[in-house]
Amino acid sequence: MRQFLIFLLLLTSLFGSKVETFRWANGESYLVFLERNNLPVKPLYYNLDKDDQLLTEEMRAGIHCHMLRDEKQNIKQILLPLNDELQLHIYRDKNSYSFEVIPIISTTKTEAFTLNISHSPYYDIIKATGSKKLAEIFVSSFKYSLNFKRDLRKGDTLVMIYDQKYRLGRAFSMPILQVAMIEMKKKQHYIYLNSDDRFYDENANEVEGFLLASPVRGARISSRFTKRRFHPILKRWKAHLGVDYAAGRGTPVVAAGSGRVSHAGILGAYGNLIKISHNDGYETRYAHLKSFRRGVTRGKYVKKGQTIGYVGNTGRSTGPHLHFELRKDNVATNPLRVVQVTTKKLKGHEKEAFLKLKKNYNESIELHLKNKTKFVKLSIPDTTCYFYNGGECAQDRLY
């Protein structure tokens, strides 16, 4: 009901108003943004609880934001996306401003393209699509299983099928790879995203990468990664930017990948926390630990699989478990969707389900190969009209 009322407010207030689209400035903090726009910092920051204050620190440079002004140029509403699921909503109610966290309304499209290699998959994907994200996803997917430099030949073919989210007609967030294929020396090589959010090859083997499948051996997943979760107790939208592994107090926790410890100590709701910095801008976090293994201190280099601490219940935790996070350039990402290394091979019913999924994926690949599907970039006009009032156009909409 609350969101419906907000939508009505937007609908009725857009006439005579203008929506400005802007990018979040590099290095700008949320507080500086409020002060620069003459917005009251007490109700919009200092009166917020600690969780919401921490959320405001998730703003990232380059993100498209929207600001609605009335005919007198007074700010009426602002939407500041935190990730691809949640956004900060600042709005004026009579003579005061309020703050809330609400879901992002978006649509997801499954897209695909094929291309013939002339230089390298990375270079050719960027040339064909203009997207470094797509190029990085494709190359990293085969990074540990194929040698492009040695085995790739000019004229070899690749296909990529992925999900892309759109907000206000613009692509946003990282594309999610569904299936990729590259043909080298007349042999096709595949990678598939399975229903368990992990990647497998055509033989139902989990694809090799730099992370262990789990930092707690034998533990079950009690809570998965999500950027959009309605908290049953707090009755508001929150994100769970990691994966929780339920295990008994004192269960060893191992480093998911080799790297250098950048933090080992208490940090707010995390409780006892270890941060490990890895190559390529990756960082893993291990929270709620009972204690650290002796010698695991800041600056210490640890190897993949090495015990670094023990499962506990410190910080904001309702029971013994490990909260595991993976960040890329300080942006939280789903650890289960990052290429991992494990000996897991699907069997039984899991393999049967995967083979059905694989069959559907392969049929799609063959169809795109047959049609020589080209990448199509969505054409976005500078001004999109959604609402009219006597022939007058409200220049954009927020959501």
Coordinates of C-alpha atoms in Angstrom, one line a residue, residues 113-377:
F113 CA 24.8 -12.8 -29.7
T114 CA 27.2 -14.7 -31.8
L115 CA 30.4 -13.5 -33.4
N116 CA 33.5 -14.8 -35.2
I117 CA 36.8 -14.3 -33.6
S118 CA 39.2 -12.0 -35.4
H119 CA 41.6 -11.0 -32.6
S120 CA 40.6 -12.3 -29.2
P121 CA 37.3 -12.9 -27.3
Y122 CA 37.9 -10.0 -25.0
Y123 CA 38.7 -7.5 -27.8
D124 CA 36.0 -8.8 -30.2
I125 CA 33.2 -8.8 -27.6
I126 CA 34.0 -5.2 -26.7
K127 CA 34.1 -4.2 -30.4
A128 CA 30.8 -5.9 -31.1
T129 CA 28.9 -4.8 -28.0
G130 CA 30.8 -1.9 -26.4
S131 CA 30.5 -3.7 -23.1
K132 CA 33.6 -4.5 -21.0
K133 CA 31.3 -6.3 -18.6
L134 CA 30.3 -8.9 -21.2
A135 CA 33.9 -9.3 -22.3
E136 CA 35.1 -9.8 -18.7
I137 CA 32.3 -12.3 -17.9
F138 CA 33.0 -14.4 -21.0
V139 CA 36.8 -14.5 -20.6
S140 CA 36.7 -15.2 -16.8
S141 CA 34.2 -18.1 -17.3
F142 CA 36.8 -20.0 -19.4
K143 CA 39.9 -18.6 -17.8
Y144 CA 40.8 -21.7 -15.9
S145 CA 39.8 -24.4 -18.4
L146 CA 40.9 -23.1 -21.8
N147 CA 44.0 -21.5 -23.3
F148 CA 42.8 -18.8 -25.7
K149 CA 46.4 -17.7 -26.7
R150 CA 47.5 -21.2 -27.6
D151 CA 44.4 -22.8 -29.1
L152 CA 42.2 -20.0 -30.5
R153 CA 42.2 -19.5 -34.3
K154 CA 40.9 -16.6 -36.4
G155 CA 37.3 -17.4 -37.5
D156 CA 36.5 -19.5 -34.4
T157 CA 32.9 -18.8 -33.1
L158 CA 31.5 -17.9 -29.8
V159 CA 28.0 -17.5 -28.4
M160 CA 26.8 -15.8 -25.2
I161 CA 23.4 -15.9 -23.7
Y162 CA 22.8 -13.8 -20.6
D163 CA 20.2 -12.0 -18.5
Q164 CA 20.3 -8.2 -18.5
K165 CA 18.3 -5.9 -16.2
Y166 CA 16.7 -2.7 -17.5
R167 CA 15.6 0.3 -15.4
L168 CA 13.9 3.3 -17.1
G169 CA 14.9 1.8 -20.5
R170 CA 18.6 1.7 -19.6
A171 CA 20.7 -1.4 -19.0
F172 CA 22.1 -1.5 -15.4
S173 CA 23.8 -4.0 -13.1
M174 CA 26.1 -6.8 -14.2
P175 CA 24.7 -9.2 -16.8
I176 CA 24.2 -12.7 -15.5
L177 CA 25.7 -15.3 -17.8
Q178 CA 23.3 -18.2 -18.5
V179 CA 25.4 -20.2 -21.0
A180 CA 28.5 -19.6 -23.1
M181 CA 30.1 -21.6 -25.9
I182 CA 33.3 -21.1 -27.8
E183 CA 34.4 -23.3 -30.7
M184 CA 38.1 -23.9 -31.0
K185 CA 39.8 -26.4 -33.3
K186 CA 36.3 -27.5 -34.4
K187 CA 35.4 -28.5 -30.8
Q188 CA 32.7 -26.7 -28.8
H189 CA 33.4 -25.8 -25.2
Y190 CA 30.5 -24.9 -22.9
I191 CA 29.8 -23.4 -19.5
Y192 CA 26.3 -23.5 -18.0
L193 CA 24.7 -21.7 -15.0
N194 CA 22.9 -24.4 -13.1
S195 CA 19.8 -24.0 -10.8
D196 CA 22.1 -24.1 -7.8
D197 CA 23.7 -20.8 -9.0
R198 CA 27.0 -22.5 -9.9
F199 CA 28.7 -23.0 -13.2
Y200 CA 29.3 -26.4 -14.8
D201 CA 30.9 -27.8 -17.9
E202 CA 29.2 -30.1 -20.4
N203 CA 30.2 -33.2 -18.3
A204 CA 28.4 -31.8 -15.2
N205 CA 31.6 -30.9 -13.5
E206 CA 31.7 -27.7 -11.5
V207 CA 34.0 -25.3 -13.3
E208 CA 37.4 -24.5 -11.9
G209 CA 38.3 -21.1 -10.5
F210 CA 40.0 -19.3 -7.7
L211 CA 37.5 -19.7 -4.9
L212 CA 36.7 -22.8 -2.8
A213 CA 33.0 -23.8 -3.0
S214 CA 32.6 -23.3 0.7
P215 CA 34.8 -21.8 3.4
V216 CA 33.3 -24.1 6.0
R217 CA 33.6 -27.8 5.0
G218 CA 30.3 -29.7 5.2
A219 CA 28.2 -26.8 6.3
R220 CA 24.7 -26.1 4.9
I221 CA 23.7 -22.8 3.5
S222 CA 21.2 -21.2 5.9
S223 CA 20.7 -17.9 4.0
R224 CA 21.6 -16.9 0.5
F225 CA 22.9 -13.7 -1.1
T226 CA 20.1 -11.3 -2.0
K227 CA 20.0 -7.5 -2.6
R228 CA 16.3 -7.4 -1.9
R229 CA 14.9 -9.0 1.3
F230 CA 12.0 -7.8 3.4
H231 CA 13.1 -8.2 7.0
P232 CA 10.4 -10.1 8.9
I233 CA 11.2 -8.4 12.2
L234 CA 12.3 -4.9 11.1
K235 CA 9.5 -4.7 8.5
R236 CA 11.6 -3.0 5.9
W237 CA 13.7 -3.7 2.9
K238 CA 17.2 -4.8 3.5
A239 CA 20.0 -6.5 1.6
H240 CA 21.8 -9.7 2.6
L241 CA 25.1 -9.2 0.8
G242 CA 26.6 -12.6 1.6
V243 CA 26.0 -16.3 2.1
D244 CA 25.4 -17.7 5.6
Y245 CA 26.8 -21.2 6.5
A246 CA 25.3 -22.8 9.5
A247 CA 27.8 -24.8 11.6
G248 CA 28.6 -25.5 15.2
R249 CA 30.6 -23.1 17.3
G250 CA 34.3 -23.7 16.8
T251 CA 34.0 -25.2 13.4
P252 CA 37.2 -24.3 11.4
V253 CA 36.8 -21.6 8.7
V254 CA 39.2 -21.7 5.8
A255 CA 40.3 -19.0 3.3
A256 CA 38.3 -19.3 0.2
G257 CA 41.2 -18.1 -1.9
S258 CA 44.8 -17.1 -1.4
G259 CA 45.5 -13.5 -0.5
R260 CA 46.6 -11.1 2.2
V261 CA 44.7 -10.4 5.4
S262 CA 43.6 -6.7 5.4
H263 CA 41.6 -6.8 8.6
A264 CA 41.4 -9.1 11.6
G265 CA 39.4 -7.7 14.5
I266 CA 35.9 -6.5 15.7
L267 CA 33.8 -4.5 13.2
G268 CA 30.3 -3.5 14.2
A269 CA 27.5 -5.9 13.3
Y270 CA 30.1 -8.2 11.7
G271 CA 31.5 -9.1 15.1
N272 CA 34.9 -10.7 14.8
L273 CA 35.7 -10.2 11.1
I274 CA 38.5 -11.3 8.8
K275 CA 39.0 -9.6 5.4
I276 CA 41.3 -11.1 2.8
S277 CA 42.4 -9.2 -0.3
H278 CA 42.9 -11.2 -3.5
N279 CA 44.0 -10.5 -7.0
D280 CA 41.9 -8.6 -9.6
G281 CA 40.2 -6.4 -6.9
Y282 CA 38.5 -9.2 -5.1
E283 CA 38.0 -9.3 -1.3
T284 CA 36.4 -12.0 0.9
R285 CA 34.9 -11.4 4.4
Y286 CA 34.4 -13.9 7.2
A287 CA 32.1 -12.6 9.9
H288 CA 30.7 -13.5 13.4
L289 CA 33.8 -15.6 14.1
K290 CA 34.4 -17.0 17.6
S291 CA 38.1 -16.4 17.3
F292 CA 41.0 -16.1 14.9
R293 CA 43.6 -18.8 14.3
R294 CA 46.9 -17.9 16.0
G295 CA 49.1 -15.9 13.6
V296 CA 46.3 -14.7 11.4
T297 CA 46.8 -10.9 11.7
R298 CA 46.7 -7.9 9.4
G299 CA 49.3 -8.2 6.6
K300 CA 49.6 -12.0 6.9
Y301 CA 49.5 -13.9 3.6
V302 CA 47.2 -16.9 3.7
K303 CA 46.8 -19.8 1.2
K304 CA 43.5 -21.1 -0.2
G305 CA 42.2 -23.8 2.1
Q306 CA 44.2 -22.6 5.1
T307 CA 42.3 -22.4 8.4
I308 CA 42.0 -18.7 9.5
G309 CA 39.3 -18.8 12.2
Y310 CA 36.4 -20.6 13.9
V311 CA 32.6 -20.3 13.5
G312 CA 31.1 -18.2 16.3
N313 CA 28.1 -16.0 17.2
T314 CA 29.7 -12.5 17.6
G315 CA 28.2 -9.3 16.4
R316 CA 24.6 -9.1 15.2
S317 CA 23.9 -12.9 15.0
T318 CA 21.1 -15.1 16.1
G319 CA 23.1 -18.3 16.2
P320 CA 26.5 -19.8 15.4
H321 CA 27.2 -19.4 11.6
L322 CA 29.7 -17.9 9.2
H323 CA 28.6 -14.9 7.2
F324 CA 30.7 -15.0 4.0
E325 CA 31.0 -12.1 1.6
L326 CA 32.7 -11.6 -1.7
R327 CA 33.4 -8.1 -3.0
K328 CA 34.8 -7.0 -6.4
D329 CA 36.2 -3.5 -6.2
N330 CA 34.2 -3.1 -3.0
V331 CA 30.9 -4.0 -4.6
A332 CA 29.2 -7.0 -3.0
T333 CA 28.6 -9.9 -5.4
N334 CA 27.1 -13.4 -5.1
P335 CA 29.9 -15.8 -4.1
L336 CA 27.9 -18.7 -5.6
R337 CA 28.0 -17.2 -9.0
V338 CA 31.7 -16.7 -9.1
V339 CA 33.7 -19.4 -10.9
Q340 CA 34.9 -21.8 -8.2
V341 CA 37.2 -24.7 -7.7
T342 CA 35.8 -27.9 -6.3
T343 CA 35.7 -31.6 -7.0
K344 CA 32.0 -31.6 -7.1
K345 CA 30.4 -33.6 -9.9
L346 CA 26.6 -33.8 -10.2
K347 CA 25.1 -37.2 -9.7
G348 CA 21.6 -38.8 -9.5
H349 CA 18.6 -36.5 -9.6
E350 CA 20.8 -33.4 -9.7
K351 CA 22.6 -34.6 -12.8
E352 CA 19.3 -35.5 -14.5
A353 CA 17.9 -32.0 -13.9
F354 CA 21.2 -30.5 -15.2
L355 CA 21.1 -32.6 -18.3
K356 CA 17.6 -31.3 -19.1
L357 CA 18.8 -27.8 -18.6
K358 CA 21.9 -28.4 -20.7
K359 CA 19.7 -29.8 -23.6
N360 CA 17.6 -26.6 -23.6
Y361 CA 20.7 -24.4 -23.5
N362 CA 22.3 -26.3 -26.3
E363 CA 19.2 -26.0 -28.5
S364 CA 19.3 -22.2 -27.9
I365 CA 23.0 -22.1 -28.8
E366 CA 22.4 -24.0 -32.1
L367 CA 19.5 -21.7 -32.9
H368 CA 21.6 -18.6 -32.4
L369 CA 24.4 -20.1 -34.5
K370 CA 22.0 -20.9 -37.3
N371 CA 20.6 -17.4 -37.2
K372 CA 24.0 -15.8 -36.7
T373 CA 22.4 -13.6 -34.0
K374 CA 24.0 -10.2 -33.8
F375 CA 24.3 -8.0 -30.7
V376 CA 21.5 -5.4 -30.7
K377 CA 22.0 -2.3 -28.6

